[in-house]
């Protein structure tokens, strides 16, 4: 059974940093492309960043230059380093199995519990 468990969220002031982690199990993590997706209150899911099984990385324009995605295929961990956080980054963040088609990323499979990120002063 695929399991994804996100952690590392919290409250931070604008300009601050957080590092999110996702512990993956139940599948061969290193074989899959992975994404971070977020959902703000009252809005639909928004793709944030992705990393291919080989390590290539992709970012939404809204987070480019501020967020860094990485993966540890030995320990089955997906990470997201978030710097210079803004109030508009406030959302629940989820890690997701993903695939790229054309220039777009699509996520699929089970959802984890997510981790709340709140950016405010």
Tab-separated table of N, CA and C in Angstrom:
chain	number	residue	atom	x	y	z
A	1	UNK	N	0.848	-1.202	0.000
A	1	UNK	CA	0.000	0.000	0.000
A	1	UNK	C	0.878	1.245	0.000
A	2	UNK	N	0.600	2.128	-0.926
A	2	UNK	CA	1.342	3.379	-1.007
A	2	UNK	C	0.994	4.264	0.180
A	3	UNK	N	2.026	4.768	0.859
A	3	UNK	CA	1.811	5.721	1.948
A	3	UNK	C	2.765	6.897	1.772
A	4	UNK	N	2.212	8.092	1.931
A	4	UNK	CA	2.982	9.330	1.880
A	4	UNK	C	2.620	10.136	3.110
A	5	UNK	N	3.607	10.472	3.917
A	5	UNK	CA	3.356	11.200	5.158
A	5	UNK	C	4.222	12.458	5.184
A	6	UNK	N	3.546	13.600	5.106
A	6	UNK	CA	4.221	14.890	5.081
A	6	UNK	C	4.448	15.423	6.498
A	7	UNK	N	5.520	16.186	6.666
A	7	UNK	CA	5.819	16.817	7.949
A	7	UNK	C	6.660	18.072	7.727
A	8	UNK	N	6.815	18.861	8.795
A	8	UNK	CA	7.695	20.017	8.729
A	8	UNK	C	7.012	21.355	8.587
A	9	UNK	N	5.699	21.348	8.457
A	9	UNK	CA	4.987	22.609	8.335
A	9	UNK	C	4.944	23.364	9.650
A	10	UNK	N	4.366	24.554	9.611
A	10	UNK	CA	4.251	25.373	10.811
A	10	UNK	C	3.930	26.801	10.461
A	11	UNK	N	4.089	27.665	11.447
A	11	UNK	CA	3.858	29.095	11.257
A	11	UNK	C	5.196	29.804	11.142
A	12	UNK	N	5.283	30.719	10.206
A	12	UNK	CA	6.511	31.470	10.014
A	12	UNK	C	6.163	32.874	9.532
A	13	UNK	N	6.982	33.819	9.880
A	13	UNK	CA	6.774	35.202	9.424
A	13	UNK	C	7.225	35.347	7.970
A	14	UNK	N	6.672	36.315	7.262
A	14	UNK	CA	7.133	36.572	5.889
A	14	UNK	C	8.643	36.741	5.845
A	15	UNK	N	9.256	36.125	4.838
A	15	UNK	CA	10.707	36.146	4.723
A	15	UNK	C	11.389	34.972	5.394
A	16	UNK	N	10.640	34.218	6.171
A	16	UNK	CA	11.208	33.082	6.878
A	16	UNK	C	11.342	31.849	6.008
A	17	UNK	N	11.801	30.762	6.632
A	17	UNK	CA	12.059	29.503	5.930
A	17	UNK	C	11.432	28.326	6.661
A	18	UNK	N	11.089	27.317	5.892
A	18	UNK	CA	10.651	26.028	6.420
A	18	UNK	C	11.181	24.942	5.499
A	19	UNK	N	11.360	23.757	6.074
A	19	UNK	CA	11.756	22.596	5.267
A	19	UNK	C	10.735	21.492	5.475
A	20	UNK	N	10.059	21.116	4.396
A	20	UNK	CA	9.067	20.052	4.448
A	20	UNK	C	9.708	18.726	4.058
A	21	UNK	N	9.199	17.656	4.656
A	21	UNK	CA	9.647	16.316	4.315
A	21	UNK	C	8.448	15.433	4.041
A	22	UNK	N	8.669	14.405	3.236
A	22	UNK	CA	7.634	13.422	2.935
A	22	UNK	C	8.268	12.047	3.000
A	23	UNK	N	7.769	11.229	3.914
A	23	UNK	CA	8.235	9.851	4.036
A	23	UNK	C	7.359	8.956	3.171
A	24	UNK	N	7.987	8.258	2.238
A	24	UNK	CA	7.262	7.421	1.287
A	24	UNK	C	7.494	5.943	1.578
A	25	UNK	N	6.464	5.137	1.395
A	25	UNK	CA	6.586	3.702	1.584
A	25	UNK	C	5.554	2.983	0.731
A	26	UNK	N	5.764	1.693	0.535
A	26	UNK	CA	4.803	0.878	-0.194
A	26	UNK	C	5.030	0.821	-1.690
A	27	UNK	N	6.076	1.465	-2.170
A	27	UNK	CA	6.402	1.425	-3.595
A	27	UNK	C	7.894	1.715	-3.747
A	28	UNK	N	8.421	1.471	-4.941
A	28	UNK	CA	9.841	1.700	-5.192
A	28	UNK	C	10.049	3.175	-5.483
A	29	UNK	N	10.309	3.932	-4.418
A	29	UNK	CA	10.359	5.391	-4.472
A	29	UNK	C	11.278	5.908	-5.576
A	30	UNK	N	12.443	5.319	-5.700
A	30	UNK	CA	13.432	5.809	-6.650
A	30	UNK	C	13.020	5.695	-8.100
A	31	UNK	N	11.983	4.922	-8.378
A	31	UNK	CA	11.530	4.715	-9.757
A	31	UNK	C	10.502	5.741	-10.219
A	32	UNK	N	10.015	6.566	-9.289
A	32	UNK	CA	8.894	7.450	-9.596
A	32	UNK	C	9.267	8.923	-9.531
A	33	UNK	N	8.673	9.690	-10.436
A	33	UNK	CA	8.708	11.140	-10.341
A	33	UNK	C	7.763	11.564	-9.214
A	34	UNK	N	8.148	12.636	-8.521
A	34	UNK	CA	7.367	13.096	-7.372
A	34	UNK	C	7.141	14.595	-7.458
A	35	UNK	N	6.039	15.047	-6.859
A	35	UNK	CA	5.713	16.465	-6.836
A	35	UNK	C	5.291	16.912	-5.452
A	36	UNK	N	5.372	18.204	-5.243
A	36	UNK	CA	4.698	18.873	-4.130
A	36	UNK	C	3.531	19.653	-4.717
A	37	UNK	N	2.393	19.503	-4.068
A	37	UNK	CA	1.155	20.177	-4.472
A	37	UNK	C	0.625	20.876	-3.223
A	38	UNK	N	0.045	22.054	-3.376
A	38	UNK	CA	-0.502	22.737	-2.206
A	38	UNK	C	-1.940	23.143	-2.466
A	39	UNK	N	-2.677	23.312	-1.380
A	39	UNK	CA	-4.062	23.760	-1.476
A	39	UNK	C	-4.318	24.815	-0.417
A	40	UNK	N	-4.617	26.012	-0.880
A	40	UNK	CA	-4.942	27.110	0.014
A	40	UNK	C	-6.427	27.069	0.354
A	41	UNK	N	-6.827	27.695	1.458
A	41	UNK	CA	-8.237	27.686	1.846
A	41	UNK	C	-9.132	28.226	0.741
A	42	UNK	N	-10.171	27.469	0.397
A	42	UNK	CA	-11.125	27.909	-0.591
A	42	UNK	C	-10.660	27.811	-2.030
A	43	UNK	N	-9.497	27.208	-2.249
A	43	UNK	CA	-8.959	27.097	-3.611
A	43	UNK	C	-8.679	25.636	-3.960
A	44	UNK	N	-8.503	25.363	-5.246
A	44	UNK	CA	-8.176	24.025	-5.686
A	44	UNK	C	-6.693	23.736	-5.530
A	45	UNK	N	-6.285	22.486	-5.733
A	45	UNK	CA	-4.870	22.122	-5.625
A	45	UNK	C	-4.028	22.868	-6.659
A	46	UNK	N	-2.821	23.231	-6.253
A	46	UNK	CA	-1.890	23.949	-7.117
A	46	UNK	C	-0.562	23.204	-7.127
A	47	UNK	N	-0.092	22.865	-8.309
A	47	UNK	CA	1.212	22.224	-8.426
A	47	UNK	C	2.300	23.228	-8.076
A	48	UNK	N	3.292	22.777	-7.278
A	48	UNK	CA	4.344	23.661	-6.794
A	48	UNK	C	5.696	23.317	-7.413
A	49	UNK	N	6.048	22.025	-7.349
A	49	UNK	CA	7.381	21.627	-7.788
A	49	UNK	C	7.397	20.126	-8.040
A	50	UNK	N	8.316	19.676	-8.882
A	50	UNK	CA	8.448	18.254	-9.172
A	50	UNK	C	9.918	17.890	-9.330
A	51	UNK	N	10.181	16.617	-9.108
A	51	UNK	CA	11.527	16.097	-9.323
A	51	UNK	C	11.402	14.731	-9.980
A	52	UNK	N	12.133	14.563	-11.060
A	52	UNK	CA	12.085	13.290	-11.746
A	52	UNK	C	12.908	12.238	-11.000
A	53	UNK	N	12.700	10.975	-11.343
A	53	UNK	CA	13.451	9.898	-10.692
A	53	UNK	C	14.950	10.088	-10.885
A	54	UNK	N	15.319	10.696	-11.992
A	54	UNK	CA	16.734	10.934	-12.271
A	54	UNK	C	17.298	12.192	-11.652
A	55	UNK	N	16.409	13.023	-11.035
A	55	UNK	CA	16.875	14.197	-10.322
A	55	UNK	C	16.591	15.534	-10.963
A	56	UNK	N	16.098	15.573	-12.201
A	56	UNK	CA	15.749	16.860	-12.813
A	56	UNK	C	14.623	17.512	-12.032
A	57	UNK	N	14.705	18.838	-11.876
A	57	UNK	CA	13.738	19.554	-11.042
A	57	UNK	C	12.950	20.579	-11.853
A	58	UNK	N	11.735	20.859	-11.379
A	58	UNK	CA	10.806	21.762	-12.046
A	58	UNK	C	10.062	22.562	-10.985
A	59	UNK	N	9.770	23.827	-11.299
A	59	UNK	CA	9.111	24.704	-10.333
A	59	UNK	C	8.031	25.544	-10.983
A	60	UNK	N	6.977	25.818	-10.227
A	60	UNK	CA	5.995	26.803	-10.657
A	60	UNK	C	6.649	28.180	-10.623
A	61	UNK	N	6.220	29.055	-11.499
A	61	UNK	CA	6.819	30.398	-11.547
A	61	UNK	C	6.699	31.113	-10.207
A	62	UNK	N	5.632	30.840	-9.476
A	62	UNK	CA	5.379	31.541	-8.217
A	62	UNK	C	6.385	31.205	-7.123
A	63	UNK	N	7.110	30.093	-7.273
A	63	UNK	CA	8.055	29.682	-6.224
A	63	UNK	C	9.489	29.584	-6.739
A	64	UNK	N	9.684	29.777	-8.026
A	64	UNK	CA	11.014	29.646	-8.615
A	64	UNK	C	11.976	30.613	-7.960
A	65	UNK	N	13.143	30.121	-7.569
A	65	UNK	CA	14.146	30.944	-6.915
A	65	UNK	C	13.996	31.006	-5.407
A	66	UNK	N	12.872	30.516	-4.895
A	66	UNK	CA	12.643	30.529	-3.438
A	66	UNK	C	12.552	29.128	-2.848
A	67	UNK	N	12.045	28.168	-3.614
A	67	UNK	CA	11.867	26.794	-3.148
A	67	UNK	C	12.871	25.883	-3.851
A	68	UNK	N	13.298	24.832	-3.118
A	68	UNK	CA	14.201	23.832	-3.678
A	68	UNK	C	13.699	22.444	-3.332
A	69	UNK	N	13.432	21.650	-4.354
A	69	UNK	CA	12.969	20.280	-4.146
A	69	UNK	C	14.170	19.340	-4.222
A	70	UNK	N	14.127	18.273	-3.420
A	70	UNK	CA	15.201	17.280	-3.447
A	70	UNK	C	14.636	15.937	-3.014
A	71	UNK	N	15.424	14.883	-3.251
A	71	UNK	CA	14.972	13.543	-2.873
A	71	UNK	C	16.153	12.715	-2.385
A	72	UNK	N	15.860	11.820	-1.471
A	72	UNK	CA	16.828	10.862	-0.929
A	72	UNK	C	16.277	9.483	-1.235
A	73	UNK	N	16.779	8.887	-2.291
A	73	UNK	CA	16.244	7.601	-2.737
A	73	UNK	C	16.685	6.443	-1.849
A	74	UNK	N	17.672	6.666	-1.015
A	74	UNK	CA	18.096	5.614	-0.084
A	74	UNK	C	17.117	5.489	1.073
A	75	UNK	N	16.671	6.635	1.555
A	75	UNK	CA	15.764	6.641	2.704
A	75	UNK	C	14.312	6.936	2.343
A	76	UNK	N	14.040	7.041	1.036
A	76	UNK	CA	12.671	7.261	0.553
A	76	UNK	C	12.058	8.530	1.122
A	77	UNK	N	12.797	9.628	1.018
A	77	UNK	CA	12.349	10.921	1.527
A	77	UNK	C	12.342	11.953	0.404
A	78	UNK	N	11.233	12.670	0.311
A	78	UNK	CA	11.110	13.814	-0.586
A	78	UNK	C	11.123	15.068	0.279
A	79	UNK	N	11.863	16.083	-0.131
A	79	UNK	CA	11.969	17.306	0.673
A	79	UNK	C	11.643	18.542	-0.150
A	80	UNK	N	11.256	19.599	0.563
A	80	UNK	CA	11.027	20.897	-0.079
A	80	UNK	C	11.557	21.976	0.858
A	81	UNK	N	12.651	22.603	0.477
A	81	UNK	CA	13.195	23.733	1.224
A	81	UNK	C	12.523	24.998	0.728
A	82	UNK	N	11.887	25.724	1.638
A	82	UNK	CA	11.129	26.918	1.266
A	82	UNK	C	11.762	28.125	1.954
A	83	UNK	N	12.276	29.031	1.175
A	83	UNK	CA	12.908	30.248	1.686
A	83	UNK	C	12.123	31.472	1.232
A	84	UNK	N	12.360	32.590	1.926
A	84	UNK	CA	11.693	33.845	1.587
A	84	UNK	C	10.187	33.637	1.421
A	85	UNK	N	9.596	33.016	2.408
A	85	UNK	CA	8.175	32.685	2.331
A	85	UNK	C	7.317	33.935	2.324
A	86	UNK	N	6.193	33.847	1.610
A	86	UNK	CA	5.247	34.945	1.475
A	86	UNK	C	3.884	34.511	1.993
A	87	UNK	N	3.039	35.455	2.385
A	87	UNK	CA	1.701	35.081	2.865
A	87	UNK	C	0.932	34.235	1.858
A	88	UNK	N	1.143	34.468	0.577
A	88	UNK	CA	0.425	33.688	-0.445
A	88	UNK	C	0.921	32.245	-0.547
A	89	UNK	N	1.969	31.880	0.189
A	89	UNK	CA	2.411	30.491	0.248
A	89	UNK	C	1.627	29.690	1.292
A	90	UNK	N	0.780	30.370	2.059
A	90	UNK	CA	-0.027	29.692	3.068
A	90	UNK	C	-0.943	28.660	2.424
A	91	UNK	N	-0.831	27.410	2.866
A	91	UNK	CA	-1.598	26.312	2.274
A	91	UNK	C	-1.254	25.032	3.017
A	92	UNK	N	-2.019	23.998	2.715
A	92	UNK	CA	-1.632	22.639	3.107
A	92	UNK	C	-0.808	22.063	1.962
A	93	UNK	N	0.340	21.519	2.282
A	93	UNK	CA	1.264	20.985	1.290
A	93	UNK	C	1.231	19.461	1.305
A	94	UNK	N	1.169	18.880	0.106
A	94	UNK	CA	1.108	17.441	-0.070
A	94	UNK	C	2.225	16.980	-1.002
A	95	UNK	N	2.793	15.812	-0.727
A	95	UNK	CA	3.674	15.193	-1.720
A	95	UNK	C	2.854	14.176	-2.493
A	96	UNK	N	3.175	14.036	-3.779
A	96	UNK	CA	2.340	13.248	-4.664
A	96	UNK	C	3.188	12.493	-5.675
A	97	UNK	N	2.761	11.284	-5.994
A	97	UNK	CA	3.305	10.614	-7.165
A	97	UNK	C	2.900	11.421	-8.391
A	98	UNK	N	3.776	11.500	-9.372
A	98	UNK	CA	3.502	12.385	-10.496
A	98	UNK	C	4.064	11.840	-11.792
A	99	UNK	N	3.546	12.375	-12.883
A	99	UNK	CA	4.140	12.118	-14.188
A	99	UNK	C	4.002	13.378	-15.028
A	100	UNK	N	4.917	13.515	-15.941
A	100	UNK	CA	4.949	14.691	-16.815
A	100	UNK	C	4.451	14.300	-18.195
A	101	UNK	N	3.515	15.088	-18.733
A	101	UNK	CA	3.028	14.881	-20.082
A	101	UNK	C	3.103	16.206	-20.827
A	102	UNK	N	3.904	16.240	-21.862
A	102	UNK	CA	4.158	17.520	-22.516
A	102	UNK	C	4.910	18.412	-21.554
A	103	UNK	N	4.333	19.558	-21.263
A	103	UNK	CA	4.995	20.476	-20.326
A	103	UNK	C	4.249	20.548	-19.000
A	104	UNK	N	3.296	19.669	-18.812
A	104	UNK	CA	2.483	19.724	-17.605
A	104	UNK	C	2.744	18.513	-16.715
A	105	UNK	N	2.563	18.735	-15.417
A	105	UNK	CA	2.688	17.691	-14.433
A	105	UNK	C	1.316	17.269	-13.946
A	106	UNK	N	1.141	15.963	-13.800
A	106	UNK	CA	-0.100	15.392	-13.310
A	106	UNK	C	0.230	14.513	-12.104
A	107	UNK	N	-0.536	14.665	-11.037
A	107	UNK	CA	-0.305	13.832	-9.867
A	107	UNK	C	-1.402	12.786	-9.743
A	108	UNK	N	-1.077	11.703	-9.074
A	108	UNK	CA	-2.017	10.603	-8.988
A	108	UNK	C	-1.763	9.816	-7.714
A	109	UNK	N	-2.689	8.885	-7.414
A	109	UNK	CA	-2.520	7.987	-6.287
A	109	UNK	C	-3.060	8.554	-4.990
A	110	UNK	N	-2.678	7.900	-3.921
A	110	UNK	CA	-3.214	8.236	-2.604
A	110	UNK	C	-2.683	9.585	-2.112
A	111	UNK	N	-3.507	10.249	-1.334
A	111	UNK	CA	-3.127	11.508	-0.682
A	111	UNK	C	-2.668	11.212	0.748
A	112	UNK	N	-1.628	11.874	1.173
A	112	UNK	CA	-1.234	11.826	2.564
A	112	UNK	C	-2.047	12.836	3.367
A	113	UNK	N	-1.732	12.984	4.653
A	113	UNK	CA	-2.477	13.940	5.486
A	113	UNK	C	-2.139	15.393	5.190
A	114	UNK	N	-0.995	15.628	4.533
A	114	UNK	CA	-0.566	17.001	4.264
A	114	UNK	C	0.042	17.644	5.506
A	115	UNK	N	0.689	18.776	5.287
A	115	UNK	CA	1.269	19.544	6.388
A	115	UNK	C	0.955	21.023	6.162
A	116	UNK	N	0.447	21.676	7.206
A	116	UNK	CA	-0.011	23.056	7.087
A	116	UNK	C	1.167	24.025	7.173
A	117	UNK	N	1.223	24.939	6.236
A	117	UNK	CA	2.193	26.032	6.251
A	117	UNK	C	1.415	27.336	6.344
A	118	UNK	N	1.726	28.135	7.353
A	118	UNK	CA	1.074	29.425	7.547
A	118	UNK	C	2.136	30.511	7.592
A	119	UNK	N	2.008	31.481	6.699
A	119	UNK	CA	2.965	32.585	6.635
A	119	UNK	C	2.205	33.871	6.944
A	120	UNK	N	2.508	34.446	8.086
A	120	UNK	CA	1.837	35.694	8.475
A	120	UNK	C	2.673	36.415	9.511
A	121	UNK	N	2.385	37.696	9.640
A	121	UNK	CA	3.080	38.487	10.648
A	121	UNK	C	2.207	38.685	11.869
